[in-house]
XYZ file of C-alpha atoms in Angstrom:
339
model
C 84.321 132.591 117.525
C 85.862 136.035 117.176
C 88.957 138.003 118.145
C 88.750 141.259 120.049
C 91.354 143.979 119.487
C 90.547 147.116 121.434
C 87.154 148.271 120.203
C 87.343 146.048 117.132
C 85.862 142.595 116.765
C 87.425 140.427 114.061
C 84.759 137.899 113.170
C 85.318 135.304 111.797
C 88.989 134.628 112.694
C 89.894 133.769 109.103
C 91.944 136.490 107.447
C 93.419 137.499 104.092
C 97.219 137.695 104.150
C 99.140 140.651 102.721
C 100.385 139.622 99.274
C 102.717 141.829 97.228
C 101.087 142.966 94.024
C 97.834 141.177 94.850
C 96.020 142.494 97.941
C 95.263 145.911 96.513
C 92.044 147.746 97.297
C 89.891 146.081 94.590
C 90.878 142.575 95.724
C 90.579 143.335 99.431
C 87.116 144.790 98.906
C 86.007 141.710 97.014
C 87.325 139.304 99.649
C 85.764 141.411 102.417
C 82.380 141.333 100.648
C 82.344 137.541 100.872
C 82.988 137.649 104.617
C 86.684 137.553 105.624
C 87.276 138.641 109.210
C 90.254 140.847 108.279
C 91.998 141.912 105.087
C 95.545 143.299 105.091
C 97.206 145.644 102.623
C 100.358 144.853 100.739
C 103.517 145.519 102.739
C 104.456 149.193 102.496
C 107.936 150.582 103.156
C 107.424 153.227 105.819
C 109.680 155.904 104.342
C 108.254 155.397 100.849
C 104.748 155.907 102.219
C 105.642 159.247 103.751
C 107.639 160.413 100.756
C 104.660 159.672 98.498
C 106.699 157.400 96.238
C 104.585 156.740 93.132
C 102.289 153.776 93.612
C 103.040 153.326 97.321
C 100.131 155.198 98.878
C 97.785 153.321 96.563
C 98.862 150.111 98.309
C 97.531 151.505 101.580
C 94.287 152.809 100.050
C 91.501 151.593 102.285
C 88.222 152.513 100.700
C 85.089 153.133 102.689
C 82.936 150.693 104.606
C 85.644 148.088 105.254
C 85.954 147.852 109.029
C 88.119 144.726 109.095
C 91.132 146.168 107.312
C 94.768 146.656 108.280
C 97.699 148.501 106.745
C 101.006 146.658 106.948
C 104.184 148.702 107.242
C 107.841 147.711 107.187
C 111.071 149.502 107.903
C 114.232 149.648 109.960
C 114.055 153.117 111.554
C 111.795 153.895 114.497
C 111.113 157.477 113.391
C 109.871 156.503 109.955
C 107.866 153.562 111.273
C 106.102 155.786 113.802
C 105.370 158.488 111.238
C 104.075 155.941 108.723
C 101.794 154.482 111.377
C 100.433 157.951 112.177
C 99.822 158.606 108.488
C 97.988 155.290 108.034
C 95.853 155.905 111.113
C 94.968 159.409 109.938
C 94.030 157.945 106.560
C 91.543 155.588 108.172
C 93.451 152.427 109.031
C 91.706 150.474 111.796
C 94.782 148.330 112.513
C 98.506 148.848 111.925
C 100.375 145.621 111.190
C 104.174 145.495 111.434
C 105.981 143.231 108.991
C 108.851 141.270 110.488
C 108.383 138.245 108.277
C 109.112 139.158 104.661
C 112.051 136.990 103.516
C 112.886 138.860 100.294
C 116.556 139.772 99.958
C 115.743 143.345 98.944
C 113.962 143.722 102.299
C 116.321 141.794 104.575
C 119.532 143.243 103.135
C 120.922 146.744 103.573
C 119.474 147.773 100.204
C 115.872 148.504 99.260
C 113.807 148.953 102.411
C 116.859 148.325 104.577
C 117.429 145.472 106.997
C 113.785 145.016 107.828
C 111.233 142.237 107.436
C 112.464 138.925 108.825
C 116.011 140.293 109.192
C 114.776 141.825 112.445
C 114.612 138.311 113.922
C 118.405 138.527 114.199
C 118.229 141.643 116.383
C 115.287 141.529 118.783
C 116.371 144.656 120.623
C 116.142 146.622 117.393
C 112.874 144.896 116.520
C 111.423 145.967 119.860
C 112.488 149.566 119.347
C 110.399 149.629 116.161
C 107.426 147.986 117.853
C 107.546 150.437 120.751
C 107.732 153.389 118.353
C 104.671 152.268 116.380
C 102.598 151.351 119.440
C 103.404 154.704 121.004
C 102.494 156.617 117.850
C 98.894 155.492 117.316
C 95.675 154.795 119.176
C 94.500 151.942 116.934
C 95.563 148.346 117.661
C 99.025 147.328 116.459
C 99.684 143.760 115.353
C 102.771 141.872 114.206
C 103.482 139.342 111.455
C 106.689 137.318 111.581
C 108.200 133.865 111.098
C 109.451 131.048 113.328
C 112.952 132.513 113.270
C 115.833 133.392 110.989
C 116.949 129.777 110.461
C 116.830 126.442 112.268
C 119.535 127.643 114.664
C 117.605 130.777 115.600
C 113.978 129.851 116.275
C 113.221 132.867 118.449
C 109.616 133.698 117.530
C 108.408 132.810 121.067
C 110.871 135.273 122.615
C 109.896 137.974 120.137
C 106.212 137.314 120.834
C 106.658 137.653 124.602
C 108.539 140.910 124.261
C 106.129 142.229 121.645
C 103.136 141.498 123.873
C 104.796 143.383 126.722
C 105.368 146.319 124.351
C 101.694 146.528 123.417
C 101.260 144.287 120.371
C 97.674 142.982 120.448
C 97.878 140.063 117.995
C 100.664 138.153 116.278
C 100.618 136.143 113.064
C 103.250 133.453 112.584
C 104.233 132.054 109.209
C 105.332 128.499 109.915
C 108.730 128.746 108.209
C 112.045 130.395 108.977
C 113.360 133.230 106.858
C 116.030 131.002 105.332
C 113.368 128.559 104.147
C 111.724 131.345 102.156
C 108.686 129.439 100.825
C 110.354 126.058 100.377
C 109.342 122.882 102.161
C 106.205 122.685 104.269
C 105.048 125.145 106.908
C 105.551 123.757 110.424
C 102.232 124.484 112.128
C 103.232 122.510 115.230
C 106.088 124.935 115.830
C 103.582 127.801 116.027
C 102.224 126.238 119.226
C 105.391 127.308 121.045
C 104.428 130.900 120.316
C 100.812 130.334 121.312
C 101.900 128.833 124.624
C 104.159 131.814 125.328
C 101.630 134.660 125.152
C 98.077 135.636 126.089
C 97.325 137.681 122.985
C 95.693 136.016 119.952
C 97.999 134.058 117.669
C 97.179 133.504 113.990
C 98.625 130.618 111.960
C 99.870 131.288 108.434
C 101.688 129.380 105.721
C 100.341 126.694 103.337
C 96.765 127.269 104.536
C 94.722 127.220 101.343
C 91.366 125.610 102.153
C 89.220 124.099 104.916
C 91.302 120.944 105.246
C 94.610 122.729 105.704
C 93.039 125.352 107.956
C 91.591 122.689 110.248
C 94.905 120.863 110.501
C 96.819 124.088 111.106
C 94.490 125.047 113.961
C 94.720 121.596 115.520
C 98.500 121.467 115.344
C 99.214 125.067 116.338
C 96.472 125.757 118.869
C 96.144 129.146 117.170
C 93.146 131.425 117.556
C 92.659 131.844 113.809
C 94.202 131.379 110.395
C 95.450 133.617 107.604
C 95.147 132.538 103.965
C 97.289 133.803 101.105
C 97.656 132.065 97.760
C 94.580 129.891 98.397
C 92.466 133.009 97.895
C 93.876 133.783 94.448
C 91.000 133.260 92.044
C 88.776 132.209 94.967
C 87.917 135.375 96.908
C 85.219 133.510 98.837
C 87.748 131.095 100.400
C 88.259 132.810 103.803
C 84.488 133.000 104.267
C 84.080 129.366 103.189
C 86.736 128.218 105.649
C 85.092 130.267 108.399
C 81.709 128.740 107.625
C 83.069 125.204 107.648
C 85.158 125.598 110.822
C 83.413 128.247 112.901
C 79.805 128.080 111.733
C 79.688 131.614 110.357
C 77.411 132.487 107.470
C 78.261 130.473 104.367
C 79.311 132.574 101.374
C 77.243 132.531 98.221
C 79.827 131.005 95.891
C 79.117 132.261 92.373
C 78.523 129.769 89.601
C 78.157 130.106 85.829
C 76.779 133.552 84.909
C 77.116 134.750 88.498
C 80.800 133.849 88.381
C 81.282 135.939 85.246
C 79.400 138.797 86.908
C 81.812 138.626 89.864
C 84.833 138.635 87.574
C 83.385 141.594 85.648
C 82.816 143.482 88.911
C 86.413 142.847 89.976
C 87.739 143.801 86.541
C 85.807 147.080 86.555
C 87.106 147.870 90.041
C 90.692 147.284 88.888
C 90.235 149.596 85.897
C 88.718 152.299 88.083
C 91.513 152.046 90.653
C 94.516 151.920 88.302
C 93.178 153.583 85.185
C 92.415 151.780 81.967
C 95.909 151.192 80.548
C 97.611 149.947 83.714
C 94.447 148.228 84.899
C 94.311 145.970 81.826
C 97.798 144.683 82.698
C 97.256 144.412 86.450
C 94.051 142.414 85.948
C 95.659 139.649 83.905
C 97.009 137.705 86.859
C 93.579 137.706 88.513
C 91.891 136.624 85.289
C 94.440 133.831 85.007
C 93.651 132.581 88.506
C 89.924 132.696 87.837
C 90.426 130.630 84.712
C 92.670 128.187 86.589
C 89.747 127.294 88.814
C 87.252 127.208 86.001
C 89.451 125.048 83.820
C 88.927 127.427 80.908
C 89.840 126.003 77.519
C 93.428 126.914 76.577
C 92.650 128.832 73.391
C 90.091 131.052 75.132
C 92.458 131.540 78.057
C 95.225 132.761 75.764
C 92.860 135.125 73.978
C 91.692 136.703 77.241
C 95.199 137.087 78.639
C 96.524 138.749 75.496
C 93.736 141.292 75.062
C 95.135 144.771 74.547
C 92.016 146.690 75.609
C 89.378 146.426 78.302
C 86.643 146.321 75.647
C 88.146 143.179 74.125
C 88.457 141.593 77.544
C 84.889 142.336 78.612
C 83.609 140.813 75.377
C 85.485 137.563 76.041
C 84.782 137.134 79.761
C 81.662 134.965 79.257
C 83.834 132.545 77.264
C 85.729 131.718 80.479
C 83.023 129.120 81.040
C 84.316 127.108 78.069
C 85.908 124.447 80.235
C 87.789 121.212 80.104
C 85.736 118.467 81.745
C 88.120 118.187 84.693
C 88.504 121.918 85.203
C 85.600 122.648 87.551
C 86.560 120.393 90.420
C 87.831 123.099 92.773
C 85.520 126.022 92.099
C 84.084 126.041 95.634
C 87.305 124.971 97.308
C 85.821 121.909 98.981
C 87.283 119.383 96.564
C 90.626 119.790 98.324
C 89.032 119.788 101.766
């Protein structure tokens, strides 16, 4: 099973969600190597991208050889959204994704990036003006990520989807919560079906999908064409490929064990240092090392030593000790224990 967007084929239909501070180039490359059908950059404020705000263009950095990659942009002004889309396309983006789902107050208020993200669910006419500007600015496929609605009284994702499809959006991802839920409660995958039934373009289910079991249930309840995983991939970069193998029969990923696991972590750590530089890279890498050790069940003392290393040399020397585990700490290393 695959999804066709213009000249692109997204195969398998199991994708990596955009995650702030997480889905940078090193992580996206690693997840793509295992076999995700699409990886998406962190959300980028359109005006910040064009003004070369420090650190922003790095979020959109694509690398070479990653065909299934998208750059996600956000904003509230059609001019800046269109120009940011042109910049991303010229930089090599294969897909432009528009964020209309971020619930953060700094995004949905008049401060920060302006009234963008999921705030646009309260003004569909304005939302459509942004969509039309981006679609008209680029030749690559444009997709949309949003939520069920602003709150329980305004569940207008189906209406937005219909209008977005008419404006040229080629795929839509729905997080199964409203903006006012933020990330509380459980994602309502059944509610995504109302969007799926409203349009002909592919619909992707998102929210609380962390492994094969949740992905299967989300697909059954939503009728969606694919799924997008977020936090379930933290520390388990093979998870989208594993889900795809289990549900769609694609090639099973080679899930690293023991020394191979440490080699994968070392590869990722080196990529982070190269991308950010040594000093910043040591700090950025800590969250990823923590997630890797979560799934290994690394002994607490070793974990603390690794996460408090001041230099990359110290960290590299301790990485093999990650395998010092509690007896119950290895149960989820391949992700199937929860499936």
